[in-house]
Amino acid sequence: MLLTPAAILLIAFTYYPAVATLGQSFFSAGTALKPSVFVGVENYSFMLDDEVFWQVLKNNLWYAVGTIPASIAIALLMAVWVNGKLPLRGFIRMSYFTPTVLPMIAVANIWLFFYTPQIGLIDQVAGVLGLTTYNWLGDPDTVLTCIIVMTIWKEAGFFMIFYLAALQSLPPELEEAAKLEGAGRWYYFRRVVFPLLMPTTLFVLINAIINSFKLVDQLFILTKGGPDNASSLLLYYIYEVAFSFFDQAYASTLTVVLLVSLAVIAIGQFVFLDKRIHYR
Amino acid sequence: MAAIELTEVTKSWGRTVAVGNISFTVDSGTFVVLLGPSGCGKSTTLRMIAGLEEMTSGKVMIDGRDMSHAPPSARRVSMVFQSYALFPHLDTRQNILFGLKVRRVERAEQERRLAQVAEMVGLDRLLDRKPSQLSGGQRQRVALARAIVAENSICLMDEPLSNLDAKLRHEMRVEIRALQERLGMTVVYVTHDQTEAMSMADKVILMREGRIEQTGTPDRLYDRPSTKFCAEFIGTPPMNILRLSDAGGAAVIAGSDGPAVVAGSGDGYELGVRPEHIGVAASGGVPATVDSCDYLGADTIVSAQIGAQEVLVRTPGRFGFAPGATIGLTWSADDTHIFNSGNGRREQGAAALSVTA
């Protein structure tokens, strides 16, 4: 009974749209003159033939592969570092965390200034070193890497906070006991800290994967998916299909595919990794 | 031979002095207890021996070698922590063998030692359990096993029994002492519990505010406490400390019209007498008024008033007087201790008198 308000909100804004999306994906796109009709899996078969779809899916996979391990590794490294005794520790922690506080749009604007040919920071530094200028975001071969680098910069600080919290919950006696037994720092990290951080790693990993599919704000500022869809990601493509090409049905189809693949990944992670993780 | 020797060791954080200039030796194969109230620097002292805390000044010798600035791993000492410090993701076997794996001891040797130690502390059936699946006492045993398996001759223990219930604590006390004797280990044991110190130690080092108050065997500390602090810290209930005053050439207990208890002057001195050394008579002795009785079964702790001063008396069995009754207290001169109220030190020359009914 007390759950009713929450349930109504959940149904109205989560379950109904999800089910409606699934339904729409089996209909053709309707217009004023041509109402939408049931077309079965026609949208799906169209999708399989859509080159752009495969292109953005490939981009998205590379984007995930490029951002997730790197941002997690950097986050862990930073967390271990700022967890130690450092001068200005608070300041360093804050500066690592700052990118997270900034909205993605602001981050993209900052990096746009870095990447801009000739007047951008990178090219200015390169100019001083005597290197030629380069249009980083204009080249299909480098644009995705540019976006990956920027995303790592933004995400690592966020994940660092989780690692830092987990590190601080480890009792200091564990390290002392390990030291007395003759374990070096690396051995202690590998055999004790890292396994004990696994629950955090799983949490961060799932977040990172979801983020790699759902965070596309930067594309609006930096590239709009170009050039030639070289930097477009799945969600951005969905946005384009839905609100630039006004093909609601096809957008629904793509959305269903995105949701299903995310669900499969999440379930897979819980099933396969859960058993190997030690929870306190 | 001295297994551990501390010389003028000091630890301070800024202006706070945690441990101030202490020196002591621990003989090989003995059980030494660092005893004191919380915050007296006993744990810090232990951690400096282990190398987990850097000393501000002083020298630590372990087995005849200067280890003042050696890293913990080079000191060849084992340690049992108050929180046990077991690795939560490793099972009992892996926890015990952690150190041997680090030091790359041969596999067959590892198995041999594991079997031996597990049997010794009674863990043979629990080798595959994680710490979270063990009871407090079992975790304690794992920590103990991990300390023993390294086969270091020195073992440091930091309040290892404080997280156990009273019954288990008693069992483990007996067991730890037996293990120590059987293996010939040198143990430095930190505790704030004087019962543990009394029952286990070969030598007690009583600390107070970063300094050593008194060093000696448990019975020495009980029989001849050198300060009022020591007198009150050792023994339960603690020793009664009664102010004295002058009365016609001899000292009486301040505020009482009873007999003389010390020959000579009384102002500025205090008389110490343990509750278990006070006898009760219907009349005679030092008159006192019964306040309350705490019946414990084998004996009763009686709280009484001599003038305005409270005194505790331990009497066997049930106590025959009701609150409000006047009784006489008696003791023998041999069981009394006289302290200077100014500096709290034991007064050697003063002559106490026996009080009889």
XYZ file of C-alpha atoms in Angstrom:
637
model
C 0.000 0.000 0.000
C 2.672 2.467 1.025
C 4.588 1.466 -2.066
C 1.778 2.646 -4.347
C 3.045 6.193 -5.080
C 6.496 4.886 -5.880
C 5.045 2.064 -7.937
C 2.870 4.472 -9.934
C 5.835 6.682 -10.716
C 7.973 3.703 -11.603
C 5.344 2.278 -13.906
C 4.519 5.628 -15.534
C 8.067 6.678 -16.212
C 10.019 3.445 -16.511
C 8.024 0.334 -17.289
C 5.355 1.864 -19.541
C 7.897 3.666 -21.781
C 10.019 0.536 -21.961
C 7.093 -1.626 -22.975
C 5.769 1.029 -25.340
C 9.192 1.259 -26.959
C 9.248 -2.472 -27.427
C 5.785 -2.257 -28.999
C 6.714 0.619 -31.292
C 9.688 -1.265 -32.597
C 7.289 -3.665 -34.317
C 5.391 -0.880 -36.125
C 6.309 1.341 -39.034
C 6.931 5.049 -38.509
C 3.590 6.835 -38.790
C 2.913 10.217 -40.391
C -0.256 12.305 -40.677
C -1.042 10.764 -44.004
C 0.232 7.281 -43.388
C -0.678 5.840 -40.004
C 1.758 3.399 -38.535
C 1.030 -0.250 -39.147
C 2.296 -3.491 -37.698
C 5.332 -4.603 -39.645
C 6.705 -7.399 -37.454
C 10.456 -7.608 -37.409
C 10.914 -5.434 -40.473
C 12.612 -2.710 -38.391
C 15.042 -5.252 -37.050
C 15.939 -6.626 -40.425
C 16.394 -3.058 -41.661
C 18.735 -2.499 -38.747
C 20.864 -5.494 -39.658
C 21.317 -4.002 -43.127
C 22.034 -0.509 -41.804
C 25.716 0.228 -42.264
C 25.581 3.201 -39.937
C 24.221 0.983 -37.171
C 27.168 -1.389 -37.476
C 29.521 1.547 -37.657
C 28.229 3.132 -34.427
C 28.080 -0.235 -32.708
C 31.715 -0.825 -33.580
C 32.573 2.682 -32.427
C 30.772 2.067 -29.179
C 32.632 -1.176 -28.551
C 35.981 0.481 -29.178
C 34.876 3.357 -27.017
C 34.027 0.939 -24.197
C 37.257 -1.019 -24.620
C 39.229 2.205 -24.686
C 37.615 3.953 -21.733
C 36.691 1.268 -19.200
C 39.968 -0.519 -18.347
C 41.980 2.684 -18.612
C 39.707 4.778 -16.423
C 39.430 2.013 -13.802
C 43.186 1.456 -13.730
C 43.908 5.164 -13.465
C 41.236 5.574 -10.784
C 42.766 2.789 -8.714
C 46.239 4.200 -9.139
C 45.144 7.671 -8.099
C 43.182 6.323 -5.137
C 46.141 4.337 -3.836
C 48.321 7.373 -4.270
C 46.096 9.916 -2.529
C 45.273 7.400 0.209
C 48.871 7.605 1.381
C 50.499 10.307 3.431
C 51.069 13.227 1.113
C 51.581 16.921 1.550
C 48.506 18.812 0.312
C 46.560 15.555 0.226
C 43.193 17.273 0.383
C 44.100 19.557 -2.470
C 45.287 16.679 -4.668
C 42.173 14.643 -3.952
C 40.030 17.620 -4.826
C 41.837 18.292 -8.069
C 41.401 14.674 -9.152
C 37.737 14.858 -8.339
C 37.061 18.200 -10.051
C 36.511 16.755 -13.563
C 33.657 14.708 -12.113
C 31.867 17.729 -10.714
C 31.920 19.490 -14.059
C 28.994 18.792 -16.382
C 29.951 16.813 -19.467
C 29.037 19.797 -21.637
C 31.551 22.002 -19.808
C 34.196 19.285 -20.031
C 33.598 18.982 -23.748
C 34.004 22.732 -24.149
C 37.308 22.640 -22.279
C 38.602 19.817 -24.430
C 37.292 21.446 -27.554
C 39.747 24.220 -26.762
C 42.532 21.626 -26.353
C 41.812 19.894 -29.647
C 41.055 22.883 -31.871
C 43.527 23.046 -34.764
C 46.080 25.878 -34.711
C 44.715 27.837 -31.751
C 44.061 24.821 -29.475
C 46.334 24.003 -26.561
C 47.706 20.804 -28.076
C 48.596 22.464 -31.327
C 50.123 25.453 -29.582
C 52.381 23.178 -27.579
C 53.141 21.168 -30.695
C 53.943 24.417 -32.500
C 56.486 25.351 -29.866
C 58.104 21.946 -30.292
C 58.201 22.519 -34.041
C 55.508 19.991 -34.966
C 52.875 20.693 -37.590
C 49.311 21.474 -36.611
C 46.728 18.773 -36.848
C 42.952 18.637 -36.937
C 42.474 16.034 -34.267
C 38.703 16.028 -34.331
C 38.510 16.295 -38.115
C 40.267 13.032 -38.889
C 38.168 9.855 -38.734
C 41.275 7.973 -37.578
C 41.883 10.097 -34.479
C 38.510 11.488 -33.516
C 37.364 8.476 -31.508
C 40.652 8.353 -29.606
C 40.246 12.009 -28.742
C 36.840 11.348 -27.273
C 38.126 8.313 -25.382
C 40.944 10.332 -23.809
C 38.556 13.010 -22.691
C 36.125 10.505 -21.211
C 38.892 8.788 -19.236
C 39.909 12.168 -17.886
C 36.393 12.787 -16.675
C 35.516 9.322 -15.377
C 38.695 8.359 -13.549
C 38.197 10.952 -10.799
C 34.678 9.725 -10.169
C 35.735 6.102 -9.840
C 38.654 7.169 -7.685
C 36.236 8.325 -5.007
C 34.760 4.820 -4.731
C 38.192 3.229 -4.560
C 39.322 5.770 -2.015
C 36.324 5.026 0.193
C 36.978 1.287 -0.105
C 40.670 1.728 0.677
C 39.884 3.729 3.757
C 37.589 1.021 5.055
C 40.475 -1.464 5.060
C 41.807 -1.830 8.610
C 45.405 -0.566 8.846
C 46.370 -3.652 10.885
C 46.136 -5.749 7.713
C 48.994 -3.832 6.195
C 50.954 -4.025 9.418
C 50.422 -7.754 9.691
C 51.538 -8.191 6.090
C 54.609 -6.042 6.718
C 55.611 -8.130 9.712
C 55.299 -11.237 7.578
C 57.746 -9.703 5.154
C 55.329 -8.798 2.368
C 56.401 -5.913 0.180
C 54.019 -3.190 -0.948
C 53.333 -4.785 -4.310
C 52.722 -8.232 -2.817
C 50.387 -6.732 -0.230
C 48.523 -4.835 -2.936
C 48.208 -7.861 -5.227
C 47.277 -10.437 -2.609
C 45.306 -8.411 -0.102
C 44.182 -4.979 -1.280
C 43.136 -5.888 -4.792
C 40.990 -8.902 -3.812
C 39.366 -6.877 -1.063
C 38.575 -4.124 -3.559
C 36.799 -6.509 -5.936
C 33.261 -5.541 -4.828
C 34.144 -1.931 -5.599
C 35.691 -2.938 -8.897
C 32.518 -4.757 -9.925
C 30.412 -1.752 -9.010
C 32.693 0.600 -10.875
C 32.861 -1.746 -13.858
C 29.098 -1.887 -14.229
C 28.898 1.867 -13.907
C 31.635 2.304 -16.457
C 29.919 0.028 -18.961
C 26.576 1.743 -18.534
C 28.245 5.127 -18.834
C 30.038 4.097 -21.994
C 26.641 3.520 -23.573
C 24.666 6.342 -22.069
C 27.003 9.328 -21.810
C 26.949 11.063 -25.187
C 26.686 14.736 -24.197
C 30.212 15.407 -25.356
C 29.346 14.470 -28.936
C 26.917 17.371 -29.213
C 29.712 19.834 -28.482
C 32.720 18.171 -30.031
C 31.809 16.323 -33.209
C 28.097 15.685 -33.636
C 29.134 12.140 -34.406
C 31.282 13.122 -37.370
C 33.251 13.039 -39.456
C 31.421 10.364 -41.411
C 29.991 8.848 -38.194
C 33.528 8.044 -37.073
C 32.802 9.244 -33.550
C 29.091 8.509 -33.317
C 27.943 6.247 -30.505
C 24.827 4.124 -30.287
C 22.805 6.447 -28.083
C 23.733 9.479 -30.150
C 22.635 7.636 -33.263
C 19.324 6.831 -31.571
C 18.905 10.517 -30.787
C 19.604 11.407 -34.384
C 17.192 8.850 -35.749
C 14.458 9.913 -33.372
C 14.764 13.679 -33.368
C 16.585 14.570 -36.589
C 15.144 11.956 -38.920
C 11.906 11.593 -36.893
C 11.843 7.844 -37.362
C 10.376 6.900 -33.976
C 9.910 3.272 -34.893
C 13.485 2.679 -35.935
C 14.746 4.616 -32.922
C 12.638 2.320 -30.743
C 14.187 -0.681 -32.387
C 17.689 0.590 -31.693
C 16.714 1.399 -28.120
C 15.462 -2.127 -27.549
C 18.745 -3.500 -28.825
C 20.689 -1.169 -26.532
C 18.597 -2.101 -23.493
C 18.833 -5.810 -24.141
C 22.585 -5.730 -24.612
C 23.067 -3.717 -21.405
C 20.857 -6.123 -19.481
C 22.761 -9.110 -20.812
C 26.085 -7.539 -19.825
C 24.883 -6.689 -16.315
C 23.431 -10.137 -15.685
C 26.529 -11.768 -17.089
C 28.720 -9.774 -14.752
C 26.709 -10.660 -11.698
C 26.506 -14.332 -12.558
C 30.136 -14.867 -13.535
C 31.962 -12.448 -11.294
C 29.872 -12.679 -8.163
C 31.186 -16.072 -7.166
C 34.778 -14.952 -7.328
C 34.315 -11.853 -5.269
C 34.754 -11.701 -1.562
C 32.086 -9.632 0.154
C 32.602 -8.688 3.747
C 70.444 -13.771 27.338
C 68.272 -10.756 26.677
C 66.017 -11.412 23.697
C 64.855 -7.815 23.592
C 66.562 -4.826 25.074
C 65.171 -1.298 25.030
C 67.466 1.564 25.956
C 66.107 5.033 26.669
C 63.355 4.716 24.100
C 61.217 7.799 23.523
C 58.287 8.397 21.225
C 56.670 11.771 20.887
C 54.245 13.336 18.480
C 55.021 17.016 18.454
C 54.862 18.020 22.074
C 52.908 15.004 23.282
C 55.201 12.407 24.734
C 53.647 8.963 24.344
C 56.602 7.029 25.682
C 59.248 8.864 27.657
C 62.721 7.466 27.983
C 62.022 3.888 29.000
C 64.502 1.034 29.279
C 63.913 -2.620 30.021
C 65.076 -6.057 28.985
C 63.140 -9.188 28.148
C 64.982 -12.412 28.866
C 64.886 -15.160 26.280
C 62.051 -17.622 26.802
C 60.142 -15.519 29.299
C 56.644 -14.124 29.329
C 56.699 -10.392 29.935
C 53.549 -8.332 30.315
C 53.360 -4.615 29.591
C 50.570 -3.527 31.886
C 48.898 -0.174 32.325
C 45.711 1.838 31.908
C 44.717 2.869 28.384
C 46.850 5.637 26.954
C 49.899 4.773 29.061
C 52.070 4.028 26.014
C 52.217 0.252 26.333
C 50.894 -0.464 22.831
C 53.177 2.187 21.364
C 56.113 0.513 23.085
C 55.134 -2.834 21.577
C 54.734 -1.316 18.134
C 58.188 0.210 18.405
C 59.615 -3.212 19.178
C 57.816 -4.563 16.093
C 59.044 -1.672 13.984
C 55.547 -0.499 13.099
C 56.221 2.785 14.850
C 59.377 4.808 14.360
C 61.095 5.809 17.634
C 61.924 9.435 18.306
C 65.100 8.409 20.087
C 66.607 5.386 21.821
C 67.778 1.939 20.859
C 66.087 -1.433 20.373
C 68.200 -4.584 20.389
C 66.634 -7.871 19.305
C 68.655 -11.063 19.822
C 71.768 -8.985 20.312
C 71.460 -6.992 17.100
C 70.615 -3.313 16.834
C 67.187 -3.155 15.210
C 66.370 0.464 16.040
C 65.716 1.410 12.434
C 65.241 -1.972 10.773
C 61.973 -2.569 8.870
C 59.419 -4.852 10.568
C 60.149 -7.768 8.242
C 63.836 -7.783 9.212
C 63.153 -8.065 12.927
C 62.017 -11.679 12.831
C 59.194 -11.144 15.305
C 55.593 -12.328 15.069
C 52.656 -10.315 16.264
C 49.085 -11.004 17.328
C 46.851 -7.972 16.953
C 43.922 -6.973 19.103
C 41.643 -7.122 16.060
C 43.474 -10.301 14.915
C 44.181 -8.633 11.527
C 43.172 -11.745 9.598
C 42.830 -11.344 5.846
C 39.061 -11.595 5.345
C 39.209 -13.024 1.821
C 41.596 -15.852 2.706
C 40.635 -19.061 4.476
C 42.296 -20.313 7.624
C 44.963 -22.243 5.745
C 45.924 -19.291 3.549
C 45.904 -16.929 6.497
C 48.267 -19.128 8.470
C 50.561 -19.721 5.512
C 50.579 -16.084 4.343
C 53.998 -15.322 5.764
C 55.565 -18.587 4.607
C 54.326 -17.920 1.074
C 55.802 -14.428 1.166
C 59.114 -15.845 2.277
C 58.915 -18.620 -0.329
C 59.245 -21.490 2.086
C 59.153 -24.851 0.325
C 55.712 -26.307 -0.193
C 56.343 -29.538 1.698
C 57.750 -27.569 4.590
C 54.683 -25.309 4.564
C 52.381 -28.315 4.785
C 54.416 -29.866 7.575
C 54.346 -26.715 9.686
C 50.691 -26.047 8.940
C 49.681 -29.506 10.096
C 51.746 -29.167 13.243
C 50.481 -25.711 14.180
C 46.853 -26.405 13.297
C 46.899 -29.426 15.529
C 48.556 -27.453 18.321
C 45.901 -24.738 18.425
C 43.011 -27.054 17.506
C 42.163 -25.724 14.049
C 42.622 -28.901 11.992
C 38.930 -29.074 11.053
C 38.542 -25.402 10.238
C 41.253 -24.932 7.632
C 38.840 -24.181 4.794
C 36.752 -21.603 6.606
C 36.936 -17.874 5.992
C 37.400 -15.627 9.038
C 33.770 -14.502 8.808
C 32.694 -18.121 9.351
C 34.717 -18.448 12.544
C 33.823 -17.488 16.096
C 35.858 -14.941 18.027
C 37.826 -17.624 19.833
C 38.575 -19.463 16.598
C 39.766 -16.276 14.914
C 42.002 -15.726 17.886
C 43.465 -19.173 17.321
C 44.094 -18.455 13.655
C 45.958 -15.287 14.612
C 47.926 -17.269 17.135
C 48.697 -19.990 14.610
C 49.887 -17.405 12.108
C 52.266 -16.041 14.723
C 53.567 -19.469 15.691
C 54.004 -20.905 12.209
C 56.761 -18.426 11.353
C 58.868 -20.117 14.040
C 60.225 -16.796 15.206
C 61.431 -17.030 18.759
C 59.790 -13.723 19.699
C 56.066 -13.121 19.677
C 54.418 -9.785 20.424
C 50.790 -9.723 21.523
C 48.670 -6.585 21.645
C 45.663 -7.167 23.922
C 44.853 -10.410 22.129
C 42.086 -11.469 24.498
C 40.177 -8.227 24.891
C 37.511 -9.170 22.330
C 36.632 -12.499 23.948
C 34.068 -13.255 26.641
C 35.190 -13.951 30.186
C 35.114 -17.747 30.035
C 36.952 -17.991 26.731
C 39.447 -15.433 27.928
C 40.326 -17.631 30.849
C 40.762 -20.684 28.601
C 42.923 -18.824 26.132
C 45.030 -17.404 28.931
C 45.920 -20.878 30.088
C 46.450 -22.039 26.520
C 48.697 -19.171 25.476
C 50.828 -19.606 28.550
C 51.108 -23.366 27.912
C 52.054 -22.808 24.263
C 54.673 -20.268 25.248
C 56.273 -22.671 27.704
C 56.089 -25.599 25.317
C 57.678 -23.716 22.415
C 60.085 -21.751 24.595
C 58.945 -18.513 22.984
C 59.751 -15.058 24.249
C 56.464 -13.231 24.591
C 55.824 -9.559 25.130
C 52.177 -9.192 25.966
C 50.297 -5.902 26.237
C 47.197 -5.676 28.383
C 45.263 -3.331 30.639
C 43.802 -6.269 32.528
C 45.784 -6.884 35.695
C 44.313 -10.401 36.082
C 45.906 -11.414 32.790
C 49.189 -9.931 33.916
C 49.087 -11.640 37.300
C 48.158 -15.054 35.937
C 50.465 -15.238 32.903
C 53.554 -13.155 33.448
C 57.059 -14.076 34.507
C 57.679 -10.368 34.734
C 55.300 -7.426 34.739
C 56.260 -3.982 33.505
C 53.688 -1.568 34.872
C 53.449 1.628 32.843
C 51.814 4.945 33.562
C 51.763 8.056 31.360
C 54.593 6.853 29.133
C 56.902 5.826 31.963
C 57.656 2.622 33.798
C 56.076 2.673 37.236
C 57.395 -0.622 38.521
C 58.992 -3.774 37.127
C 58.931 -7.133 38.845
C 57.330 -10.518 39.217
C 53.542 -10.532 39.743
C 53.866 -11.388 43.435
C 56.463 -8.684 43.949
C 54.055 -6.118 42.519
C 51.264 -7.458 44.678
C 53.265 -7.774 47.898
C 55.476 -4.715 47.704
C 54.017 -2.103 45.368
C 56.536 0.700 45.139
C 53.951 3.389 44.482
C 50.358 4.137 45.386
C 49.421 3.864 41.676
C 50.782 0.326 41.525
C 49.057 -0.579 44.758
C 45.699 0.547 43.414
C 46.186 -0.932 39.936
C 47.048 -4.481 40.965
C 44.359 -6.540 42.686
C 40.556 -6.527 42.596
C 38.999 -4.871 44.401
C 41.890 -2.414 44.624
C 43.894 -1.748 47.732
C 42.320 0.596 50.292
C 44.315 3.783 50.681
C 43.507 5.582 53.937
C 44.696 9.033 54.931
C 46.470 9.228 58.280
C 46.649 11.988 60.859
C 48.691 12.683 63.992
C 47.223 11.800 67.367
C 49.465 12.067 70.403
C 52.749 10.731 69.074
C 51.293 8.029 66.804
C 49.260 8.037 63.602
C 45.585 7.128 63.394
C 43.302 6.912 60.355
C 42.117 10.431 59.620
C 38.630 11.079 60.961
C 38.562 8.013 63.226
C 39.014 7.701 66.978
C 40.402 4.201 66.688
C 43.753 2.822 67.813
C 47.135 3.907 66.473
C 48.008 2.216 63.179
C 51.511 3.574 62.567
C 54.188 4.467 65.057
C 55.415 8.004 64.342
C 53.851 10.866 62.486
C 50.778 10.426 60.305
C 50.208 13.768 58.579
C 51.202 13.530 54.915
C 51.149 9.743 54.849
C 48.655 7.169 53.698
C 48.098 3.609 54.803
C 47.421 0.933 52.216
C 45.790 -2.359 53.121
C 44.195 -4.858 50.762
C 40.515 -5.813 51.201
C 41.494 -9.479 51.570
C 43.861 -8.700 54.427
C 41.283 -7.001 56.635
C 39.547 -9.025 59.304
C 36.154 -8.236 60.830
C 35.357 -8.323 64.536
C 32.203 -7.414 66.457
C 34.158 -4.963 68.581
C 37.702 -3.665 69.005
C 40.031 -2.803 66.101
C 39.297 0.239 63.971
C 35.596 1.080 64.248
C 33.715 1.302 60.962
C 30.093 1.562 59.813
C 28.791 -0.950 57.285
C 27.527 0.693 54.075
C 26.634 -2.125 51.747
C 27.494 -5.718 50.924
C 28.215 -7.258 47.537
C 27.707 -11.012 47.833
C 29.774 -12.937 45.255
C 29.260 -16.525 46.403
C 32.649 -17.590 47.712
C 33.084 -14.257 49.433
C 31.424 -10.929 50.089
C 32.862 -7.489 49.380
C 31.775 -5.223 52.231
C 31.891 -1.489 51.811
C 32.275 0.370 55.111
C 33.095 3.880 56.347
C 35.933 4.808 58.688
C 35.071 8.388 59.519
C 34.529 9.872 56.070
C 36.805 7.406 54.256
C 35.495 4.387 52.393
C 37.092 1.022 52.941
C 36.449 -2.293 51.153
C 36.705 -5.591 53.002
C 36.671 -9.053 51.472
C 35.177 -11.596 53.847
C 34.609 -15.297 53.160
C 31.060 -16.552 52.625
C 28.058 -14.472 53.679
C 28.470 -11.383 55.785
C 26.685 -11.307 59.157
C 26.120 -7.580 59.667
C 23.371 -5.386 58.263
C 24.069 -1.969 56.740
C 24.342 0.630 59.482
C 25.971 -1.748 61.978
C 29.250 -0.812 63.620
C 32.063 -3.314 63.234
C 35.745 -3.448 64.119
C 38.403 -3.901 61.427
C 41.702 -5.649 62.118
C 44.878 -6.338 60.148
C 48.456 -7.403 60.553
C 51.341 -4.951 60.234
C 52.974 -7.207 57.596
C 50.066 -6.675 55.236
C 50.152 -2.909 55.281
C 51.902 -0.439 53.033
C 52.694 3.159 53.824
C 52.827 5.767 51.087
C 53.873 9.381 51.007
C 50.781 11.355 49.936
C 52.963 13.960 48.229
C 54.792 11.854 45.639
C 52.868 8.591 46.036
C 56.043 6.623 46.791
C 56.322 3.802 49.244
C 57.717 4.885 52.618
C 60.385 2.357 53.561
C 61.268 3.406 57.112
C 57.830 3.797 58.656
C 56.703 1.197 61.175
C 53.133 0.037 60.785
C 51.337 -1.462 63.774
C 49.041 -4.459 63.795
C 45.452 -3.760 64.718
C 43.783 -6.441 66.807
C 40.353 -6.879 68.257
